XYZ file of C-alpha atoms in Angstrom:
416
model
C 38.673 4.879 32.783
C 35.056 4.245 30.669
C 33.739 8.138 31.939
C 36.849 8.763 30.381
C 36.515 7.019 27.335
C 32.783 9.003 27.051
C 33.917 12.241 27.368
C 36.849 12.391 25.025
C 34.447 11.166 22.728
C 32.235 13.422 23.506
C 34.363 15.616 22.557
C 35.108 14.552 19.475
C 31.394 13.877 18.497
C 31.080 18.083 19.674
C 33.538 18.157 16.935
C 32.166 16.746 14.107
C 28.691 17.620 14.543
C 30.263 21.033 14.414
C 31.293 20.455 11.139
C 28.850 18.975 9.490
C 26.435 21.953 11.178
C 28.218 24.516 9.735
C 29.393 22.857 6.564
C 25.580 22.229 5.688
C 24.117 25.802 7.041
C 26.637 26.920 4.672
C 26.388 25.084 1.638
C 22.526 24.475 2.334
C 20.989 26.681 -0.604
C 23.091 25.561 -3.081
C 22.957 22.174 -2.493
C 18.898 22.016 -2.295
C 19.320 23.740 -6.403
C 21.975 22.017 -7.314
C 19.972 18.933 -5.520
C 16.526 19.775 -6.996
C 17.659 20.379 -10.512
C 19.799 16.869 -10.455
C 16.137 14.953 -9.084
C 14.881 16.204 -12.632
C 17.787 15.882 -14.428
C 18.787 12.055 -13.639
C 15.494 11.485 -16.146
C 16.298 13.806 -18.567
C 16.276 11.497 -21.736
C 12.288 10.352 -20.162
C 11.228 13.767 -19.839
C 12.318 14.378 -23.679
C 11.494 11.140 -25.562
C 7.537 12.390 -23.442
C 7.241 15.460 -23.885
C 8.746 15.870 -27.635
C 7.692 12.511 -28.501
C 7.094 12.556 -32.114
C 11.305 12.945 -32.431
C 11.347 9.628 -31.009
C 8.794 7.770 -31.254
C 6.793 5.737 -35.186
C 4.867 4.153 -35.673
C 5.493 0.636 -37.341
C 3.871 0.764 -40.897
C 5.985 -2.706 -42.088
C 9.189 -3.475 -42.886
C 11.328 -0.448 -42.081
C 14.272 0.367 -44.875
C 17.443 -0.881 -44.424
C 20.255 1.851 -42.619
C 22.337 2.108 -46.546
C 18.601 2.476 -47.836
C 18.141 5.833 -45.649
C 21.861 7.116 -45.482
C 21.544 6.906 -50.364
C 17.679 8.589 -49.432
C 18.912 11.385 -46.020
C 22.352 11.704 -49.384
C 20.509 12.252 -52.521
C 17.130 14.600 -50.218
C 19.606 17.187 -48.482
C 22.598 17.059 -50.732
C 25.112 16.393 -47.790
C 26.939 13.224 -46.702
C 26.451 10.911 -43.804
C 29.412 11.249 -41.331
C 27.664 9.341 -38.559
C 24.172 7.239 -37.305
C 22.778 5.749 -33.789
C 21.050 2.991 -34.668
C 18.803 0.279 -32.790
C 15.975 -2.154 -33.654
C 13.360 -1.041 -31.872
C 10.337 -0.917 -34.395
C 8.530 2.653 -32.639
C 11.055 4.308 -32.413
C 13.314 6.932 -34.423
C 17.335 6.469 -35.928
C 19.188 9.839 -35.317
C 21.952 10.096 -39.153
C 24.189 13.129 -38.682
C 24.971 14.521 -41.930
C 27.361 17.373 -43.041
C 27.944 19.233 -46.179
C 30.551 19.348 -47.995
C 32.886 22.063 -47.207
C 30.777 22.339 -43.544
C 32.689 23.101 -40.349
C 31.962 21.714 -37.409
C 30.537 17.885 -37.093
C 28.107 18.045 -39.141
C 23.729 18.279 -37.719
C 21.845 15.412 -36.053
C 18.761 14.408 -37.217
C 15.987 12.125 -35.839
C 14.600 10.256 -39.301
C 11.178 8.161 -39.682
C 12.947 4.462 -40.444
C 9.313 3.327 -42.401
C 9.920 6.071 -44.925
C 13.071 8.046 -44.561
C 11.619 11.363 -43.125
C 13.744 13.854 -41.232
C 11.269 14.182 -37.882
C 13.584 16.860 -36.113
C 16.946 18.540 -35.375
C 18.696 17.208 -32.193
C 19.865 21.111 -32.026
C 15.861 22.193 -31.818
C 15.064 24.198 -29.540
C 11.839 23.014 -28.481
C 10.075 24.144 -24.939
C 11.241 21.107 -23.168
C 14.673 21.400 -24.918
C 14.918 24.814 -23.345
C 13.326 23.638 -20.014
C 16.101 20.694 -19.579
C 18.792 23.386 -20.343
C 18.342 25.763 -17.545
C 17.452 22.706 -15.448
C 21.449 21.719 -17.026
C 22.860 25.214 -16.082
C 20.814 25.254 -12.272
C 22.954 22.112 -11.910
C 26.334 23.114 -12.217
C 26.189 27.150 -12.506
C 23.265 28.210 -11.115
C 22.133 29.798 -13.687
C 25.493 32.467 -13.891
C 26.199 31.393 -17.013
C 22.452 32.921 -18.242
C 23.660 36.665 -17.420
C 25.727 38.430 -19.333
C 27.324 40.857 -16.978
C 30.218 39.899 -15.721
C 30.174 39.861 -11.996
C 34.082 39.483 -11.746
C 36.615 40.731 -13.794
C 38.746 37.262 -12.479
C 36.599 34.760 -14.253
C 33.750 34.476 -16.382
C 30.185 33.744 -14.944
C 29.767 30.258 -15.892
C 33.338 30.086 -14.203
C 32.807 31.175 -10.852
C 29.145 29.456 -11.108
C 31.141 25.996 -11.063
C 33.271 27.544 -8.743
C 30.304 27.709 -6.101
C 29.048 24.699 -7.211
C 32.566 22.689 -6.224
C 32.189 24.108 -2.811
C 29.711 23.853 -2.214
C 30.188 19.984 -3.407
C 32.760 19.588 -0.926
C 31.092 20.373 2.275
C 28.240 18.588 1.202
C 30.502 15.557 0.684
C 32.050 16.781 4.118
C 29.247 16.867 5.792
C 27.954 12.758 4.414
C 31.506 11.671 5.896
C 30.442 13.355 9.033
C 27.568 12.240 9.427
C 28.256 8.758 8.504
C 30.783 9.313 12.263
C 27.497 10.623 14.354
C 24.764 8.263 13.412
C 26.888 4.981 13.731
C 27.936 5.276 17.352
C 24.899 7.126 18.056
C 22.386 5.013 16.658
C 24.853 0.881 17.181
C 22.834 0.601 20.179
C 19.843 1.608 19.228
C 19.958 0.564 15.547
C 15.736 -0.318 15.026
C 15.279 3.209 16.124
C 17.742 4.188 14.247
C 16.132 3.417 10.480
C 12.650 4.431 10.888
C 10.589 7.119 11.557
C 9.161 7.811 14.878
C 4.957 9.547 13.152
C 3.029 9.631 16.442
C 5.763 12.370 17.459
C 5.483 15.837 17.149
C 6.189 17.657 14.160
C 10.339 18.409 15.473
C 10.696 14.626 15.971
C 9.067 13.568 12.820
C 12.122 16.124 10.718
C 14.031 14.664 13.666
C 13.928 10.795 11.896
C 13.232 11.687 8.599
C 17.201 13.943 8.044
C 18.511 11.045 10.115
C 17.244 8.057 8.346
C 16.554 9.164 4.928
C 19.692 9.536 5.072
C 21.353 7.013 6.843
C 19.403 5.036 3.434
C 20.557 6.789 0.760
C 23.936 7.408 2.551
C 26.296 5.433 0.081
C 24.139 7.353 -3.123
C 25.129 10.971 -1.534
C 28.232 9.792 -1.454
C 28.802 8.889 -5.007
C 26.564 11.648 -5.954
C 28.689 14.186 -3.847
C 32.537 12.256 -4.599
C 31.618 13.037 -8.644
C 30.348 16.062 -8.311
C 33.509 18.040 -7.955
C 35.182 16.345 -11.763
C 33.253 19.654 -13.248
C 34.300 22.022 -11.006
C 37.474 21.576 -10.472
C 40.683 20.933 -13.137
C 42.990 19.528 -9.704
C 40.021 17.428 -9.194
C 39.714 15.594 -12.500
C 42.937 14.878 -12.122
C 43.323 13.589 -9.148
C 40.691 11.524 -10.132
C 41.266 10.204 -13.443
C 45.712 9.420 -11.508
C 43.142 7.361 -8.665
C 41.709 5.655 -10.955
C 44.665 4.921 -13.683
C 42.309 7.246 -16.341
C 45.338 9.950 -16.861
C 46.367 11.039 -20.091
C 49.362 13.719 -20.439
C 47.816 16.459 -22.613
C 48.770 16.275 -25.958
C 51.989 18.382 -26.633
C 51.584 21.446 -28.753
C 52.872 21.617 -32.046
C 56.004 24.025 -32.256
C 56.180 24.696 -35.908
C 51.329 25.768 -35.447
C 51.003 28.073 -37.757
C 54.188 27.641 -40.026
C 53.880 26.591 -44.118
C 54.494 23.526 -43.825
C 57.628 21.914 -45.998
C 57.303 19.326 -49.127
C 53.763 20.893 -50.301
C 53.907 18.227 -53.136
C 53.951 15.659 -51.032
C 50.749 16.055 -49.329
C 48.691 17.004 -51.201
C 49.436 13.828 -53.219
C 48.682 12.572 -49.888
C 45.339 14.199 -50.110
C 44.343 12.825 -53.378
C 42.761 9.854 -51.895
C 40.280 11.850 -50.178
C 37.352 9.775 -51.885
C 35.786 7.495 -48.800
C 34.708 4.292 -50.206
C 31.449 2.973 -50.375
C 30.892 1.603 -46.847
C 27.819 -0.856 -46.040
C 26.327 -0.014 -42.626
C 24.836 -3.384 -42.866
C 28.066 -4.978 -43.222
C 29.515 -3.449 -40.289
C 26.073 -3.624 -38.043
C 26.844 -7.583 -38.787
C 30.560 -6.939 -38.174
C 29.588 -5.407 -34.891
C 27.070 -7.545 -34.209
C 28.780 -10.968 -34.317
C 32.249 -9.151 -32.772
C 30.239 -7.859 -29.348
C 26.786 -10.566 -29.996
C 24.013 -9.141 -27.542
C 21.594 -6.612 -27.339
C 22.101 -2.626 -28.348
C 22.373 0.677 -29.766
C 25.035 1.368 -32.258
C 26.886 4.446 -32.981
C 28.829 4.403 -36.095
C 31.429 7.207 -36.974
C 32.567 6.737 -40.883
C 35.736 7.935 -41.797
C 36.007 11.328 -44.418
C 38.718 9.113 -46.754
C 38.972 6.018 -47.812
C 42.316 5.377 -45.565
C 41.260 6.493 -42.438
C 39.082 3.888 -39.896
C 35.504 3.325 -39.172
C 35.130 4.019 -34.899
C 32.111 1.747 -33.889
C 30.574 1.988 -29.944
C 27.486 -0.272 -28.884
C 25.953 0.245 -26.190
C 23.410 -2.280 -23.600
C 19.810 -2.266 -23.678
C 17.508 -3.174 -20.485
C 16.724 -2.573 -17.182
C 19.790 -3.537 -15.425
C 22.161 -2.532 -18.831
C 25.688 -2.364 -18.254
C 27.078 1.323 -18.340
C 30.789 1.985 -20.335
C 30.144 1.009 -24.340
C 32.221 -1.671 -26.807
C 34.243 0.209 -28.942
C 35.853 -1.351 -32.520
C 38.241 0.084 -35.046
C 37.364 -1.392 -38.742
C 39.247 -0.974 -41.650
C 37.411 0.856 -44.488
C 38.520 -2.048 -46.583
C 37.341 -5.199 -45.721
C 35.842 -4.457 -41.848
C 38.717 -6.384 -39.427
C 38.878 -5.329 -36.173
C 42.053 -3.473 -36.212
C 41.094 -2.246 -31.732
C 38.785 -3.456 -30.288
C 38.562 -1.939 -26.800
C 36.246 -3.692 -24.170
C 35.010 -2.465 -21.042
C 34.542 -5.815 -19.566
C 38.650 -5.681 -20.645
C 39.596 -2.731 -18.155
C 40.769 -3.804 -15.008
C 38.464 -2.838 -12.214
C 40.253 0.741 -11.352
C 40.032 2.187 -14.792
C 36.135 0.913 -15.378
C 35.307 2.990 -12.185
C 37.656 6.482 -13.638
C 35.976 5.609 -16.688
C 32.482 5.542 -15.508
C 32.475 9.392 -13.295
C 29.854 10.582 -15.275
C 27.290 7.228 -15.146
C 28.525 7.702 -11.246
C 27.234 11.350 -10.254
C 23.529 10.840 -12.979
C 23.184 7.215 -11.747
C 22.693 5.270 -14.909
C 25.122 2.477 -13.926
C 23.557 -0.253 -14.167
C 20.003 1.228 -16.683
C 16.638 2.128 -15.574
C 16.906 0.687 -11.860
C 19.816 2.159 -11.018
C 18.913 5.635 -12.638
C 15.459 5.330 -10.325
C 17.673 5.143 -7.744
C 20.245 7.226 -8.247
C 16.083 9.969 -8.460
C 14.938 8.864 -5.147
C 19.068 9.424 -3.206
C 18.638 13.252 -5.061
C 15.010 13.839 -3.614
C 16.432 13.067 0.033
C 19.307 15.114 -0.870
C 17.612 18.268 -1.481
C 15.423 18.348 1.548
C 18.213 16.962 4.173
C 19.934 20.908 4.091
C 15.259 21.372 5.029
C 14.846 19.190 7.073
C 18.802 19.496 8.791
C 18.076 23.494 9.480
C 15.266 22.896 11.454
C 16.629 20.596 13.464
C 19.448 23.272 14.270
C 16.556 25.887 15.057
C 14.779 23.625 16.710
C 18.101 22.857 19.738
C 19.050 26.571 19.586
C 19.253 27.758 23.114
C 16.397 29.853 24.202
C 17.269 33.905 25.254
C 16.693 35.094 28.611
C 13.374 36.737 29.726
C 13.591 40.197 29.430
C 10.973 40.963 31.267
C 11.753 42.186 34.923
C 10.589 40.666 37.995
C 6.287 41.245 39.423
C 7.653 43.157 42.669
C 9.977 44.808 40.522
C 7.473 46.445 37.922
C 5.186 47.395 41.315
C 7.949 49.241 42.381
C 8.862 51.111 39.741
C 5.343 52.217 39.324
C 5.057 53.552 43.128
């Protein structure tokens, strides 16, 4: 009976080997491009801060101005209204204020501000060389740079959609390669598991390449699975909806208004409701104090100010630190007395919803701050190498073609 089981497993393993092989060969070039750009983009924030440090870092020159003083100064100098800000307490960091002129469309413009002098250091939309480079990395990672091509490649879809589709196919094939790789590795290495976890550097280059592919893939297995399982979220609507339903975060799209575009009834009543458009005078320092009282931990605070005094204030707080957990806590405050009208704490969510709402953090690796980012960086670097080492393994295992040289005796006979 044992030989039959062995023969059956050999046949099954051969099927998985073939799936693993061709999934890797088909998706190889795209995976290299996506993983290489992803390796760099893991540290998108850190690279921008290092290369454009004048926007993010300031000299500690004493006592920082209060948020209210900065708001008043900025509004006076720019003839705009502050509609939002991102605040942190680090003494050598700039702060971000979003300004919007009266009647301006959109969300306004976000500026980096020196908290000691209220000097505007730059605009978040400024096209620095670093921003351009990281933009190319993001485009390569998401759309394979096809969005940079102006001429449509296909009539049926835009270049961006085409790049998204190809990216999604390659990512799903990579996920299939990860799953089949697990099935292949575990039964094959379970008896000699120590040998399967190290590289025999004394061997020839073929042996070293083979060990690198197997060992490095095993060490990064969980991270590769998470990255490839979350990647198609941004490629396919059906995948995104399936993810949200699986993790209990799906929400039905809001129905379109039937009377959109029609003249509203009771225009007098509408005008009366619009009379109260001037927001109440809000103290940012009081908002910070209320937020820190409700959420007593170190973190950065983002505030969205209302355009009407009747609208609430939206506040989000993000943890900081080497092991900072992803997922912001959100508060809704009354503009009248800063009482909490709604509280959405990430820790209060069921585990399923925490996972579902962390899809971006799971994909880019900041699920546990800089600690997990470093692990994702290493895993993404390994993922970039796997198509290369895997292709070399396949190339070295190819059956040698039979020699076409004729036997010596036959050549002599022909010469005669």
